[in-house]
Amino acid sequence: MTIILRAEPLTRDAFAPFGDVIEASGSDRFTINQGLAERFNDLARIDTASEQGQTNISIVRGAPQPLPVSLKLVERHPLGSQVFFPLQDRDWLIVVADAKDEPTPQSLRAFKARGRQGINFARNIWHHPLLAPAPFGEFLIIDRKGPGSNLEEHWFSEGERPILAE
Amino acid sequence: MTIILRAEPLTRDAFAPFGDVIEASGSDRFTINQGLAERFNDLARIDTASEQGQTNISIVRGAPQPLPVSLKLVERHPLGSQVFFPLQDRDWLIVVADAKDEPTPQSLRAFKARGRQGINFARNIWHHPLLAPAPFGEFLIIDRKGPGSNLEEHWFSEGERPILAE
C-alpha cells in the first residue's frame, strides 16, 4: 500500500525533534545599531566542529519538484548539522523521518515552510534532499566541511516509495 | 573638509582585503541531489571558533537609511567573522575602513551589493553598522557566540563625519 504524505505547517514545536526553525520571531531578540535594527538572536544549534570540522557556507540552486512527488530516498549527515534558508519568499517543503536508525515510509513527516522560515537539521536526522519551489529555488546552506564521511543515503524500493501530495 | 563617499560595485576582487563575497557564481560548484540541484560550495571563511566560540545564526531586521547618510561610527569584531546575507532581492550598501588600527574618514570605502550578494567581514575589519534598504531589510547573520568581548566601536567627531551619497 502506497503511503500518501501531506505537509503540516512548520512550527518550532512540531519540528523540535528534528532540529531548529530559523525565523524572525520569538523572545530572544534585542535592539542593536543605535536603535536602528532588531536582532533575533541565536536561532539554531550549529553543530559543525566534530572531528576538525568547520562551518561551511554555500548556495544551492534547486530545480522545482511539483507535487505529487514520489520520494525515492532520504539522507543524513553523521558529522554535522545542516541549515537551509530560502532566498525567495515562497513556500517550500521539508520531509524528515521520525526514525533513529532505519527509516521507513511510515516514519516520514512533511512540513510546509513559509518563505521566511529556514530550518536546521540536527546531526543524523534523516531527511529528503531539497524540495525547491517553482520556478526554482535558491537556498543558503550552513553545514560542515572537514575530514570524514558525512553522508548516508537510504533508498526506498520502487514498490514502497511514499507520495508527497497536496 | 567633509569627505563624500560613493559606492563602487561589490566584486570579489575589490572586497578581498575585507573578507568574502557570498554569491552563486564562481568555479567551485557541483551538481548534487541526483542532478536536481547545483551547489556553489564553500563561499566564505567562517572564523568563529576562537576562545571557545561557536557559530551563531541570527536574523536582523533593519530600518532604512536613505542617502545621503552621515556616518557616525565604525565597529569591528576582534574574536570572529560576520556574515550578512540579504533576505530580499534589493541592492544594499556596505561601508568598510581600509585601516588596521585607527580608522579615519579618509580610509572608508563603500560598496553597492546586489540583493543576491552577501558578504563576510573578516575578523577585525572595521565596518559601518548595517545599512538596510528601504522600506526595511532583513538579513541572515552568521557570526560568533561565546565568551569574551567581541565588539569595538570608533566614533567620528561631529565635524569629521563622512557623508555617504548617491
mmCIF file with all atom_site columns, N, CA, C and O in Angstrom, chain B residues 64-85:
data_model
loop_
_atom_site.group_PDB
_atom_site.id
_atom_site.type_symbol
_atom_site.label_atom_id
_atom_site.label_alt_id
_atom_site.label_comp_id
_atom_site.label_asym_id
_atom_site.label_entity_id
_atom_site.label_seq_id
_atom_site.pdbx_PDB_ins_code
_atom_site.Cartn_x
_atom_site.Cartn_y
_atom_site.Cartn_z
_atom_site.occupancy
_atom_site.B_iso_or_equiv
_atom_site.pdbx_formal_charge
_atom_site.auth_seq_id
_atom_site.auth_comp_id
_atom_site.auth_asym_id
_atom_site.auth_atom_id
_atom_site.pdbx_PDB_model_num
ATOM 1  N N  . PRO B 1 64 ? 15.456 51.451 7.238  1.00 0.00 ? 64 PRO B N  1
ATOM 2  C CA . PRO B 1 64 ? 16.197 52.009 6.100  1.00 0.00 ? 64 PRO B CA 1
ATOM 3  C C  . PRO B 1 64 ? 16.950 53.265 6.506  1.00 0.00 ? 64 PRO B C  1
ATOM 4  O O  . PRO B 1 64 ? 16.571 53.958 7.441  1.00 0.00 ? 64 PRO B O  1
ATOM 5  N N  . GLN B 1 65 ? 18.017 53.549 5.773  1.00 0.00 ? 65 GLN B N  1
ATOM 6  C CA . GLN B 1 65 ? 18.769 54.788 5.977  1.00 0.00 ? 65 GLN B CA 1
ATOM 7  C C  . GLN B 1 65 ? 18.977 55.419 4.612  1.00 0.00 ? 65 GLN B C  1
ATOM 8  O O  . GLN B 1 65 ? 19.985 55.177 3.959  1.00 0.00 ? 65 GLN B O  1
ATOM 9  N N  . PRO B 1 66 ? 17.999 56.245 4.178  1.00 0.00 ? 66 PRO B N  1
ATOM 10 C CA . PRO B 1 66 ? 18.078 56.817 2.821  1.00 0.00 ? 66 PRO B CA 1
ATOM 11 C C  . PRO B 1 66 ? 19.305 57.719 2.679  1.00 0.00 ? 66 PRO B C  1
ATOM 12 O O  . PRO B 1 66 ? 19.682 58.417 3.623  1.00 0.00 ? 66 PRO B O  1
ATOM 13 N N  . LEU B 1 67 ? 19.891 57.707 1.488  1.00 0.00 ? 67 LEU B N  1
ATOM 14 C CA . LEU B 1 67 ? 21.047 58.566 1.215  1.00 0.00 ? 67 LEU B CA 1
ATOM 15 C C  . LEU B 1 67 ? 20.584 59.994 0.990  1.00 0.00 ? 67 LEU B C  1
ATOM 16 O O  . LEU B 1 67 ? 19.476 60.205 0.543  1.00 0.00 ? 67 LEU B O  1
ATOM 17 N N  . PRO B 1 68 ? 21.421 60.999 1.278  1.00 0.00 ? 68 PRO B N  1
ATOM 18 C CA . PRO B 1 68 ? 22.744 60.879 1.895  1.00 0.00 ? 68 PRO B CA 1
ATOM 19 C C  . PRO B 1 68 ? 22.640 60.566 3.388  1.00 0.00 ? 68 PRO B C  1
ATOM 20 O O  . PRO B 1 68 ? 21.713 61.008 4.055  1.00 0.00 ? 68 PRO B O  1
ATOM 21 N N  . VAL B 1 69 ? 23.606 59.793 3.886  1.00 0.00 ? 69 VAL B N  1
ATOM 22 C CA . VAL B 1 69 ? 23.616 59.452 5.300  1.00 0.00 ? 69 VAL B CA 1
ATOM 23 C C  . VAL B 1 69 ? 24.970 59.839 5.901  1.00 0.00 ? 69 VAL B C  1
ATOM 24 O O  . VAL B 1 69 ? 26.025 59.663 5.291  1.00 0.00 ? 69 VAL B O  1
ATOM 25 N N  . SER B 1 70 ? 24.902 60.422 7.066  1.00 0.00 ? 70 SER B N  1
ATOM 26 C CA . SER B 1 70 ? 26.104 60.848 7.785  1.00 0.00 ? 70 SER B CA 1
ATOM 27 C C  . SER B 1 70 ? 26.620 59.665 8.607  1.00 0.00 ? 70 SER B C  1
ATOM 28 O O  . SER B 1 70 ? 25.880 59.083 9.400  1.00 0.00 ? 70 SER B O  1
ATOM 29 N N  . LEU B 1 71 ? 27.880 59.307 8.397  1.00 0.00 ? 71 LEU B N  1
ATOM 30 C CA . LEU B 1 71 ? 28.423 58.089 9.016  1.00 0.00 ? 71 LEU B CA 1
ATOM 31 C C  . LEU B 1 71 ? 29.052 58.432 10.366 1.00 0.00 ? 71 LEU B C  1
ATOM 32 O O  . LEU B 1 71 ? 30.073 59.111 10.426 1.00 0.00 ? 71 LEU B O  1
ATOM 33 N N  . LYS B 1 72 ? 28.434 57.967 11.418 1.00 0.00 ? 72 LYS B N  1
ATOM 34 C CA . LYS B 1 72 ? 28.848 58.374 12.766 1.00 0.00 ? 72 LYS B CA 1
ATOM 35 C C  . LYS B 1 72 ? 29.919 57.481 13.368 1.00 0.00 ? 72 LYS B C  1
ATOM 36 O O  . LYS B 1 72 ? 30.658 57.910 14.242 1.00 0.00 ? 72 LYS B O  1
ATOM 37 N N  . LEU B 1 73 ? 29.943 56.235 12.954 1.00 0.00 ? 73 LEU B N  1
ATOM 38 C CA . LEU B 1 73 ? 30.872 55.306 13.609 1.00 0.00 ? 73 LEU B CA 1
ATOM 39 C C  . LEU B 1 73 ? 31.181 54.123 12.711 1.00 0.00 ? 73 LEU B C  1
ATOM 40 O O  . LEU B 1 73 ? 30.465 53.846 11.745 1.00 0.00 ? 73 LEU B O  1
ATOM 41 N N  . VAL B 1 74 ? 32.256 53.427 13.061 1.00 0.00 ? 74 VAL B N  1
ATOM 42 C CA . VAL B 1 74 ? 32.506 52.084 12.531 1.00 0.00 ? 74 VAL B CA 1
ATOM 43 C C  . VAL B 1 74 ? 32.744 51.165 13.725 1.00 0.00 ? 74 VAL B C  1
ATOM 44 O O  . VAL B 1 74 ? 33.036 51.617 14.829 1.00 0.00 ? 74 VAL B O  1
ATOM 45 N N  . GLU B 1 75 ? 32.596 49.868 13.487 1.00 0.00 ? 75 GLU B N  1
ATOM 46 C CA . GLU B 1 75 ? 32.816 48.889 14.549 1.00 0.00 ? 75 GLU B CA 1
ATOM 47 C C  . GLU B 1 75 ? 33.599 47.712 13.994 1.00 0.00 ? 75 GLU B C  1
ATOM 48 O O  . GLU B 1 75 ? 33.711 47.548 12.767 1.00 0.00 ? 75 GLU B O  1
ATOM 49 N N  . ARG B 1 76 ? 34.155 46.906 14.901 1.00 0.00 ? 76 ARG B N  1
ATOM 50 C CA . ARG B 1 76 ? 34.821 45.665 14.462 1.00 0.00 ? 76 ARG B CA 1
ATOM 51 C C  . ARG B 1 76 ? 34.682 44.597 15.528 1.00 0.00 ? 76 ARG B C  1
ATOM 52 O O  . ARG B 1 76 ? 34.357 44.893 16.682 1.00 0.00 ? 76 ARG B O  1
ATOM 53 N N  . HIS B 1 77 ? 34.925 43.344 15.105 1.00 0.00 ? 77 HIS B N  1
ATOM 54 C CA . HIS B 1 77 ? 34.728 42.199 15.978 1.00 0.00 ? 77 HIS B CA 1
ATOM 55 C C  . HIS B 1 77 ? 36.058 41.448 16.100 1.00 0.00 ? 77 HIS B C  1
ATOM 56 O O  . HIS B 1 77 ? 36.449 40.727 15.177 1.00 0.00 ? 77 HIS B O  1
ATOM 57 N N  . PRO B 1 78 ? 36.747 41.634 17.218 1.00 0.00 ? 78 PRO B N  1
ATOM 58 C CA . PRO B 1 78 ? 38.093 41.066 17.349 1.00 0.00 ? 78 PRO B CA 1
ATOM 59 C C  . PRO B 1 78 ? 38.130 39.546 17.500 1.00 0.00 ? 78 PRO B C  1
ATOM 60 O O  . PRO B 1 78 ? 39.196 38.948 17.361 1.00 0.00 ? 78 PRO B O  1
ATOM 61 N N  . LEU B 1 79 ? 36.990 38.919 17.761 1.00 0.00 ? 79 LEU B N  1
ATOM 62 C CA . LEU B 1 79 ? 37.003 37.472 18.011 1.00 0.00 ? 79 LEU B CA 1
ATOM 63 C C  . LEU B 1 79 ? 36.376 36.640 16.901 1.00 0.00 ? 79 LEU B C  1
ATOM 64 O O  . LEU B 1 79 ? 36.347 35.415 17.009 1.00 0.00 ? 79 LEU B O  1
ATOM 65 N N  . GLY B 1 80 ? 35.846 37.282 15.847 1.00 0.00 ? 80 GLY B N  1
ATOM 66 C CA . GLY B 1 80 ? 35.246 36.425 14.827 1.00 0.00 ? 80 GLY B CA 1
ATOM 67 C C  . GLY B 1 80 ? 34.775 37.155 13.591 1.00 0.00 ? 80 GLY B C  1
ATOM 68 O O  . GLY B 1 80 ? 34.608 38.381 13.579 1.00 0.00 ? 80 GLY B O  1
ATOM 69 N N  . SER B 1 81 ? 34.531 36.374 12.555 1.00 0.00 ? 81 SER B N  1
ATOM 70 C CA . SER B 1 81 ? 33.996 36.892 11.302 1.00 0.00 ? 81 SER B CA 1
ATOM 71 C C  . SER B 1 81 ? 32.488 37.104 11.430 1.00 0.00 ? 81 SER B C  1
ATOM 72 O O  . SER B 1 81 ? 31.858 36.662 12.393 1.00 0.00 ? 81 SER B O  1
ATOM 73 N N  . GLN B 1 82 ? 31.912 37.793 10.437 1.00 0.00 ? 82 GLN B N  1
ATOM 74 C CA . GLN B 1 82 ? 30.472 38.103 10.486 1.00 0.00 ? 82 GLN B CA 1
ATOM 75 C C  . GLN B 1 82 ? 29.891 38.172 9.071  1.00 0.00 ? 82 GLN B C  1
ATOM 76 O O  . GLN B 1 82 ? 30.283 39.016 8.268  1.00 0.00 ? 82 GLN B O  1
ATOM 77 N N  . VAL B 1 83 ? 28.932 37.277 8.801  1.00 0.00 ? 83 VAL B N  1
ATOM 78 C CA . VAL B 1 83 ? 28.229 37.251 7.506  1.00 0.00 ? 83 VAL B CA 1
ATOM 79 C C  . VAL B 1 83 ? 26.944 38.070 7.588  1.00 0.00 ? 83 VAL B C  1
ATOM 80 O O  . VAL B 1 83 ? 26.205 37.979 8.584  1.00 0.00 ? 83 VAL B O  1
ATOM 81 N N  . PHE B 1 84 ? 26.673 38.853 6.532  1.00 0.00 ? 84 PHE B N  1
ATOM 82 C CA . PHE B 1 84 ? 25.354 39.458 6.297  1.00 0.00 ? 84 PHE B CA 1
ATOM 83 C C  . PHE B 1 84 ? 24.853 38.937 4.965  1.00 0.00 ? 84 PHE B C  1
ATOM 84 O O  . PHE B 1 84 ? 25.488 39.171 3.932  1.00 0.00 ? 84 PHE B O  1
ATOM 85 N N  . PHE B 1 85 ? 23.708 38.237 4.976  1.00 0.00 ? 85 PHE B N  1
ATOM 86 C CA . PHE B 1 85 ? 23.123 37.803 3.711  1.00 0.00 ? 85 PHE B CA 1
ATOM 87 C C  . PHE B 1 85 ? 21.697 38.346 3.613  1.00 0.00 ? 85 PHE B C  1
ATOM 88 O O  . PHE B 1 85 ? 20.858 38.063 4.473  1.00 0.00 ? 85 PHE B O  1
#
